[in-house]
GROMACS .gro file of C-alpha atoms in nm:
model
   95
    1MET     CA    1   3.842   1.887  -2.211
    2THR     CA    2   3.516   2.015  -2.025
    3ASP     CA    3   3.119   1.958  -2.228
    4ALA     CA    4   2.858   2.086  -2.078
    5VAL     CA    5   2.795   1.965  -1.757
    6GLY     CA    6   3.198   1.987  -1.650
    7SER     CA    7   3.493   1.854  -1.678
    8ILE     CA    8   3.549   1.495  -1.806
    9ASP     CA    9   3.912   1.434  -1.573
   10THR     CA   10   3.737   1.592  -1.234
   11PRO     CA   11   3.380   1.451  -1.060
   12ASP     CA   12   3.132   1.724  -0.994
   13ALA     CA   13   3.124   1.936  -0.707
   14GLN     CA   14   2.756   1.769  -0.623
   15ASP     CA   15   2.897   1.431  -0.635
   16GLU     CA   16   3.178   1.506  -0.416
   17VAL     CA   17   2.864   1.647  -0.142
   18SER     CA   18   2.658   1.357  -0.197
   19GLU     CA   19   2.959   1.090  -0.116
   20SER     CA   20   3.070   1.317   0.223
   21LYS     CA   21   2.676   1.326   0.345
   22LYS     CA   22   2.659   0.964   0.283
   23LYS     CA   23   2.934   0.884   0.512
   24ALA     CA   24   2.881   1.165   0.740
   25ARG     CA   25   2.501   0.980   0.776
   26LYS     CA   26   2.609   0.638   0.954
   27GLY     CA   27   2.323   0.532   1.186
   28GLY     CA   28   2.130   0.808   1.129
   29LYS     CA   29   1.779   0.887   1.363
   30ARG     CA   30   1.711   0.490   1.432
   31ALA     CA   31   2.056   0.499   1.645
   32LYS     CA   32   1.974   0.807   1.831
   33LYS     CA   33   1.599   0.671   1.993
   34GLY     CA   34   1.531   0.427   2.160
   35PRO     CA   35   1.267   0.104   2.100
   36LEU     CA   36   0.979   0.268   2.280
   37LYS     CA   37   1.058   0.664   2.098
   38ARG     CA   38   1.050   0.488   1.793
   39LEU     CA   39   0.719   0.320   1.859
   40ALA     CA   40   0.553   0.596   1.957
   41THR     CA   41   0.678   0.774   1.689
   42PHE     CA   42   0.526   0.550   1.496
   43TYR     CA   43   0.201   0.555   1.663
   44ARG     CA   44   0.178   0.947   1.620
   45GLN     CA   45   0.218   0.896   1.260
   46ILE     CA   46  -0.053   0.671   1.203
   47ILE     CA   47  -0.294   0.884   1.424
   48ALA     CA   48  -0.143   1.179   1.206
   49GLU     CA   49  -0.242   0.969   0.878
   50LEU     CA   50  -0.565   0.874   0.995
   51ARG     CA   51  -0.641   1.246   1.037
   52LYS     CA   52  -0.597   1.316   0.686
   53VAL     CA   53  -0.840   1.052   0.561
   54VAL     CA   54  -1.165   1.147   0.389
   55TRP     CA   55  -1.386   0.928   0.584
   56PRO     CA   56  -1.746   0.864   0.376
   57THR     CA   57  -2.072   0.986   0.499
   58ARG     CA   58  -2.353   0.805   0.640
   59ASN     CA   59  -2.546   0.777   0.258
   60GLN     CA   60  -2.198   0.719   0.106
   61LEU     CA   61  -2.144   0.401   0.343
   62THR     CA   62  -2.475   0.292   0.301
   63SER     CA   63  -2.455   0.266  -0.071
   64TYR     CA   64  -2.118   0.112  -0.079
   65THR     CA   65  -2.274  -0.171   0.124
   66THR     CA   66  -2.566  -0.215  -0.056
   67VAL     CA   67  -2.361  -0.216  -0.394
   68VAL     CA   68  -2.082  -0.508  -0.223
   69ILE     CA   69  -2.340  -0.663  -0.066
   70PHE     CA   70  -2.559  -0.714  -0.413
   71PHE     CA   71  -2.219  -0.788  -0.632
   72VAL     CA   72  -2.121  -1.056  -0.381
   73ALA     CA   73  -2.425  -1.200  -0.458
   74ILE     CA   74  -2.440  -1.235  -0.767
   75MET     CA   75  -2.114  -1.359  -0.793
   76ILE     CA   76  -2.265  -1.665  -0.542
   77ALA     CA   77  -2.550  -1.708  -0.815
   78LEU     CA   78  -2.278  -1.741  -1.089
   79VAL     CA   79  -2.029  -1.951  -0.891
   80THR     CA   80  -2.328  -2.157  -0.783
   81VAL     CA   81  -2.500  -2.264  -1.129
   82ILE     CA   82  -2.166  -2.314  -1.241
   83ASP     CA   83  -2.099  -2.561  -1.000
   84TYR     CA   84  -2.411  -2.742  -1.024
   85GLY     CA   85  -2.376  -2.766  -1.417
   86LEU     CA   86  -2.018  -2.864  -1.399
   87ASN     CA   87  -2.155  -3.125  -1.141
   88HIS     CA   88  -2.385  -3.227  -1.390
   89ALA     CA   89  -2.177  -3.265  -1.635
   90ALA     CA   90  -1.907  -3.484  -1.462
   91LYS     CA   91  -2.251  -3.699  -1.360
   92TYR     CA   92  -2.310  -3.765  -1.751
   93VAL     CA   93  -1.985  -3.790  -1.846
   94PHE     CA   94  -1.841  -4.026  -1.555
   95GLY     CA   95  -2.202  -4.204  -1.488
   0.00000   0.00000   0.00000
């Protein structure tokens, strides 16, 4: 009996091919290379990825830094006010 995909009784040809590929890849690439070669490959890949990074210009970096410092200053002030208020509330409640 068949349907649009294939025979129900026999597995698809793609399933058989993928199973044979899985069995043939025992060990993979790591088994062939030593630890120093893998480390060198890792560092080459890091350098290749860093070359793809779009680095900000000096103006963008200055504006981003200013925004972060301003935001941190606001958060410090907010936490200080909340801490000061809770300190006085605790002194009021507990004497």
